[in-house]
Short mmCIF file of C-alpha atoms in Angstrom, two decimals:
data_model
loop_
_atom_site.label_atom_id
_atom_site.label_comp_id
_atom_site.label_asym_id
_atom_site.label_seq_id
_atom_site.Cartn_x
_atom_site.Cartn_y
_atom_site.Cartn_z
CA UNK I 171 8.22 10.21 1.04
CA UNK I 172 5.66 6.69 -0.07
CA UNK I 173 5.03 6.96 -3.62
CA UNK I 174 1.40 7.34 -4.97
CA UNK I 175 -0.11 5.35 -8.07
CA UNK I 176 -2.82 3.77 -7.43
CA UNK I 177 -5.29 3.49 -4.44
CA UNK I 178 -8.51 1.57 -3.90
CA UNK I 179 -9.94 1.79 -0.31
CA UNK I 180 -13.21 3.15 1.58
CA UNK I 181 -13.89 6.92 1.42
CA UNK I 182 -15.36 8.46 4.30
CA UNK I 183 -17.61 11.55 3.51
CA UNK I 184 -17.65 15.00 5.14
CA UNK I 185 -20.05 17.48 3.68
CA UNK I 186 -18.49 20.39 5.70
CA UNK I 187 -17.63 23.35 4.06
CA UNK I 188 -14.54 25.70 5.32
CA UNK I 189 -13.32 22.87 7.51
CA UNK I 190 -10.13 24.85 8.68
CA UNK I 191 -6.49 23.73 9.71
CA UNK I 192 -7.61 23.91 13.52
CA UNK I 193 -10.09 21.32 13.13
CA UNK I 194 -8.08 19.13 10.92
CA UNK I 195 -5.48 18.75 13.93
CA UNK I 196 -6.21 22.00 16.70
CA UNK I 197 -3.28 24.46 18.28
CA UNK I 198 -2.33 22.42 21.24
CA UNK I 199 -0.86 19.45 19.14
CA UNK I 200 1.21 21.23 17.33
CA UNK I 201 4.44 21.37 19.68
CA UNK I 202 5.79 18.19 17.76
CA UNK I 203 8.22 18.26 14.87
CA UNK I 204 7.37 14.73 14.42
CA UNK I 205 5.59 13.49 11.43
CA UNK I 206 3.87 10.90 12.98
CA UNK I 207 1.86 10.18 15.84
CA UNK I 208 -0.99 13.04 15.37
CA UNK I 209 -3.48 10.72 13.37
CA UNK I 210 -5.28 9.82 16.93
CA UNK I 211 -5.84 13.98 17.08
CA UNK I 212 -6.95 14.21 14.00
CA UNK I 213 -10.45 16.42 14.14
CA UNK I 214 -9.81 15.90 17.59
CA UNK I 215 -12.56 18.11 18.40
CA UNK I 216 -15.26 16.48 16.25
CA UNK I 217 -14.04 12.97 17.78
CA UNK I 218 -14.20 13.67 20.90
CA UNK I 219 -16.19 14.65 24.00
CA UNK I 220 -14.34 16.68 26.89
CA UNK I 221 -13.50 13.82 28.55
CA UNK I 222 -11.67 11.74 25.77
CA UNK I 223 -14.48 9.66 25.32
CA UNK I 224 -15.23 9.08 21.26
CA UNK I 225 -18.04 10.67 19.71
CA UNK I 226 -20.20 8.08 17.72
CA UNK I 227 -21.93 10.25 15.11
CA UNK I 228 -18.60 11.83 13.95
CA UNK I 229 -18.07 9.95 10.84
CA UNK I 230 -14.44 8.79 11.20
CA UNK I 231 -15.26 7.18 14.88
CA UNK I 232 -18.20 4.84 12.61
CA UNK I 233 -16.86 1.33 12.86
CA UNK I 234 -17.42 1.55 8.53
CA UNK I 235 -15.12 4.31 8.52
CA UNK I 236 -12.18 3.78 10.85
CA UNK I 237 -9.86 2.55 7.72
CA UNK I 238 -10.84 5.11 5.36
CA UNK I 239 -7.99 5.89 3.00
CA UNK I 240 -9.97 8.40 0.99
CA UNK I 241 -11.81 11.66 2.46
CA UNK I 242 -14.63 13.41 0.34
CA UNK I 243 -14.99 16.84 1.65
CA UNK I 244 -16.71 19.91 1.14
CA UNK I 245 -15.50 23.33 -0.50
CA UNK I 246 -12.57 25.00 0.91
CA UNK I 247 -10.94 22.58 2.58
CA UNK I 248 -7.74 22.86 4.70
CA UNK I 249 -8.18 26.90 5.09
CA UNK I 250 -7.12 28.86 7.74
CA UNK I 251 -3.65 28.94 9.38
CA UNK I 252 -0.75 27.34 7.08
CA UNK I 253 0.18 24.35 9.41
CA UNK I 254 1.58 21.75 7.69
CA UNK I 255 0.51 19.60 10.73
CA UNK I 256 -2.49 18.99 8.90
CA UNK I 257 -1.52 16.89 6.19
CA UNK I 258 0.90 15.27 8.97
CA UNK I 259 -2.52 14.25 10.97
CA UNK I 260 -4.28 13.27 7.98
CA UNK I 261 -1.59 10.64 6.35
CA UNK I 262 -0.87 9.44 9.67
CA UNK I 263 -4.67 8.32 10.28
CA UNK I 264 -4.46 6.43 7.33
CA UNK I 265 -6.05 8.99 4.35
CA UNK I 266 -4.07 9.02 1.53
CA UNK I 267 -6.54 11.07 -0.72
CA UNK I 268 -8.81 14.20 -0.05
CA UNK I 269 -11.13 14.92 -2.84
CA UNK I 270 -12.99 18.09 -2.47
CA UNK I 271 -14.10 21.11 -5.07
CA UNK I 272 -11.21 23.65 -3.74
CA UNK I 273 -8.91 23.52 -1.17
CA UNK I 274 -6.87 26.55 0.71
CA UNK I 275 -3.31 26.70 -1.65
CA UNK I 276 -0.95 26.32 1.29
CA UNK I 277 -2.78 22.96 2.30
CA UNK I 278 -3.05 22.04 -1.10
CA UNK I 279 0.56 21.99 -1.49
CA UNK I 280 1.38 20.88 1.52
CA UNK I 281 -0.63 17.84 0.62
CA UNK I 282 1.73 16.94 -2.12
CA UNK I 283 4.91 17.10 -0.21
CA UNK I 284 3.70 14.94 2.49
CA UNK I 285 2.28 11.84 -0.02
CA UNK I 286 -1.37 12.76 0.03
CA UNK I 287 -3.17 13.39 -3.39
CA UNK I 288 -5.59 16.46 -3.14
CA UNK I 289 -8.12 15.95 -6.07
CA UNK I 290 -10.11 18.77 -7.19
CA UNK I 291 -13.21 17.91 -8.86
CA UNK I 292 -16.56 19.88 -9.60
CA UNK I 293 -19.19 19.96 -6.88
CA UNK I 294 -21.54 17.94 -8.77
CA UNK I 295 -18.97 15.31 -8.99
CA UNK I 296 -18.21 15.23 -5.63
CA UNK I 297 -21.70 15.40 -4.71
CA UNK I 298 -21.94 11.77 -6.70
CA UNK I 299 -18.76 10.39 -4.64
CA UNK I 300 -20.30 11.65 -1.63
CA UNK I 301 -23.31 9.37 -1.91
CA UNK I 302 -20.61 6.57 -3.02
CA UNK I 303 -18.94 7.05 0.20
CA UNK I 304 -22.12 7.35 2.29
CA UNK I 305 -22.35 3.45 1.10
CA UNK I 306 -20.07 2.49 4.00
CA UNK I 307 -17.07 0.21 4.06
CA UNK I 308 -18.61 -1.75 1.23
CA UNK I 309 -18.37 0.82 -1.47
CA UNK I 310 -14.88 1.24 -2.15
CA UNK I 311 -13.41 3.93 -4.47
CA UNK I 312 -10.12 3.43 -6.91
CA UNK I 313 -7.37 6.27 -7.62
CA UNK I 314 -5.49 5.94 -10.04
CA UNK I 315 -2.82 8.70 -10.66
CA UNK I 316 -0.96 7.84 -13.87
CA UNK I 317 -4.81 8.09 -15.54
CA UNK I 318 -5.83 10.62 -13.18
CA UNK I 319 -9.48 9.36 -12.66
CA UNK I 320 -11.69 8.58 -9.59
CA UNK I 321 -13.82 5.48 -10.19
CA UNK I 322 -16.86 4.81 -7.90
CA UNK I 323 -17.69 1.63 -6.47
CA UNK I 324 -20.49 1.36 -9.39
CA UNK I 325 -17.92 2.01 -11.92
CA UNK I 326 -18.58 5.74 -12.76
CA UNK I 327 -15.16 7.34 -13.86
CA UNK I 328 -14.48 10.84 -13.11
CA UNK I 329 -11.15 12.77 -14.51
CA UNK I 330 -9.44 15.25 -13.20
CA UNK I 331 -6.71 17.42 -13.71
CA UNK I 332 -3.16 17.66 -11.97
CA UNK I 333 0.02 19.97 -12.42
CA UNK I 334 2.48 17.50 -14.11
CA UNK I 335 5.50 18.43 -11.80
CA UNK I 336 3.26 17.31 -8.89
CA UNK I 337 1.99 14.54 -10.45
CA UNK I 338 5.66 13.65 -10.96
CA UNK I 339 6.44 14.17 -7.47
CA UNK I 340 3.97 12.23 -5.81
CA UNK I 341 4.38 8.93 -8.19
CA UNK I 342 8.32 8.93 -7.44
CA UNK I 343 7.89 9.63 -4.16
CA UNK I 344 9.67 12.80 -4.00
CA UNK I 345 9.43 15.49 -1.46
CA UNK I 346 11.57 18.72 -1.40
CA UNK I 347 14.78 16.67 -0.10
CA UNK I 348 14.37 13.74 -2.48
CA UNK I 349 13.65 16.52 -5.45
CA UNK I 350 17.39 17.79 -4.18
CA UNK I 351 19.18 14.55 -3.70
CA UNK I 352 18.28 13.89 -7.55
CA UNK I 353 20.66 16.18 -8.28
CA UNK I 354 23.03 15.36 -5.82
CA UNK I 355 25.52 14.15 -8.89
CA UNK I 356 25.39 17.58 -10.11
CA UNK I 357 25.85 19.15 -6.64
CA UNK I 358 28.77 17.15 -6.44
CA UNK I 359 30.45 18.22 -9.71
CA UNK I 360 29.51 21.93 -9.05
CA UNK I 361 31.32 21.80 -5.48
CA UNK I 362 34.64 19.77 -7.07
CA UNK I 363 34.84 22.30 -9.76
CA UNK I 364 34.58 25.37 -7.10
CA UNK I 365 37.22 23.50 -4.78
CA UNK I 366 39.49 23.30 -8.09
CA UNK I 367 39.01 26.74 -8.90
CA UNK I 368 38.99 28.51 -5.40
CA UNK I 369 41.10 26.45 -2.87
CA UNK I 370 40.99 29.06 -0.54
CA UNK I 371 37.70 29.06 -0.05
#
């Protein structure tokens, strides 16, 4: 998993509440077990019409937001079913950070396992960031995970809270497998001791 330390990029505004995982990645795209290739279908039913033409008014189809790396979203983002494909699609599109007043718990935790930083901020601060994002590609936000800050294009700084363990995992690029491999020496020592004590097993 890629490390997350700092990020400065374009933020796309999506002021919708209760964006569920079926909106993020519709059910017909859940057949794959690969984490790559889902970005083209992110928000598929909002991005394309029935003939697979892009809908010009959708934020990620606008030229100024096609390279967005930050998504400023509404309350209760990622609700609905617990599909891990949702963060896979977000990450594959190129978004590394989502900022919202709240998230569904399973989606929130899945983000950390896939190298995405979900930031929780009060609604009034999200409103400021939403307006900043509406300025387009020239307004770039900065995220500093070590300092736990979000900085607007105008230099206004907001601090966010984050669990220290989740922060450690993101900053070191550790998913569940990576965390296990950190203990590989201890596991090997235990296995050697167990084999010596019980060679018949």
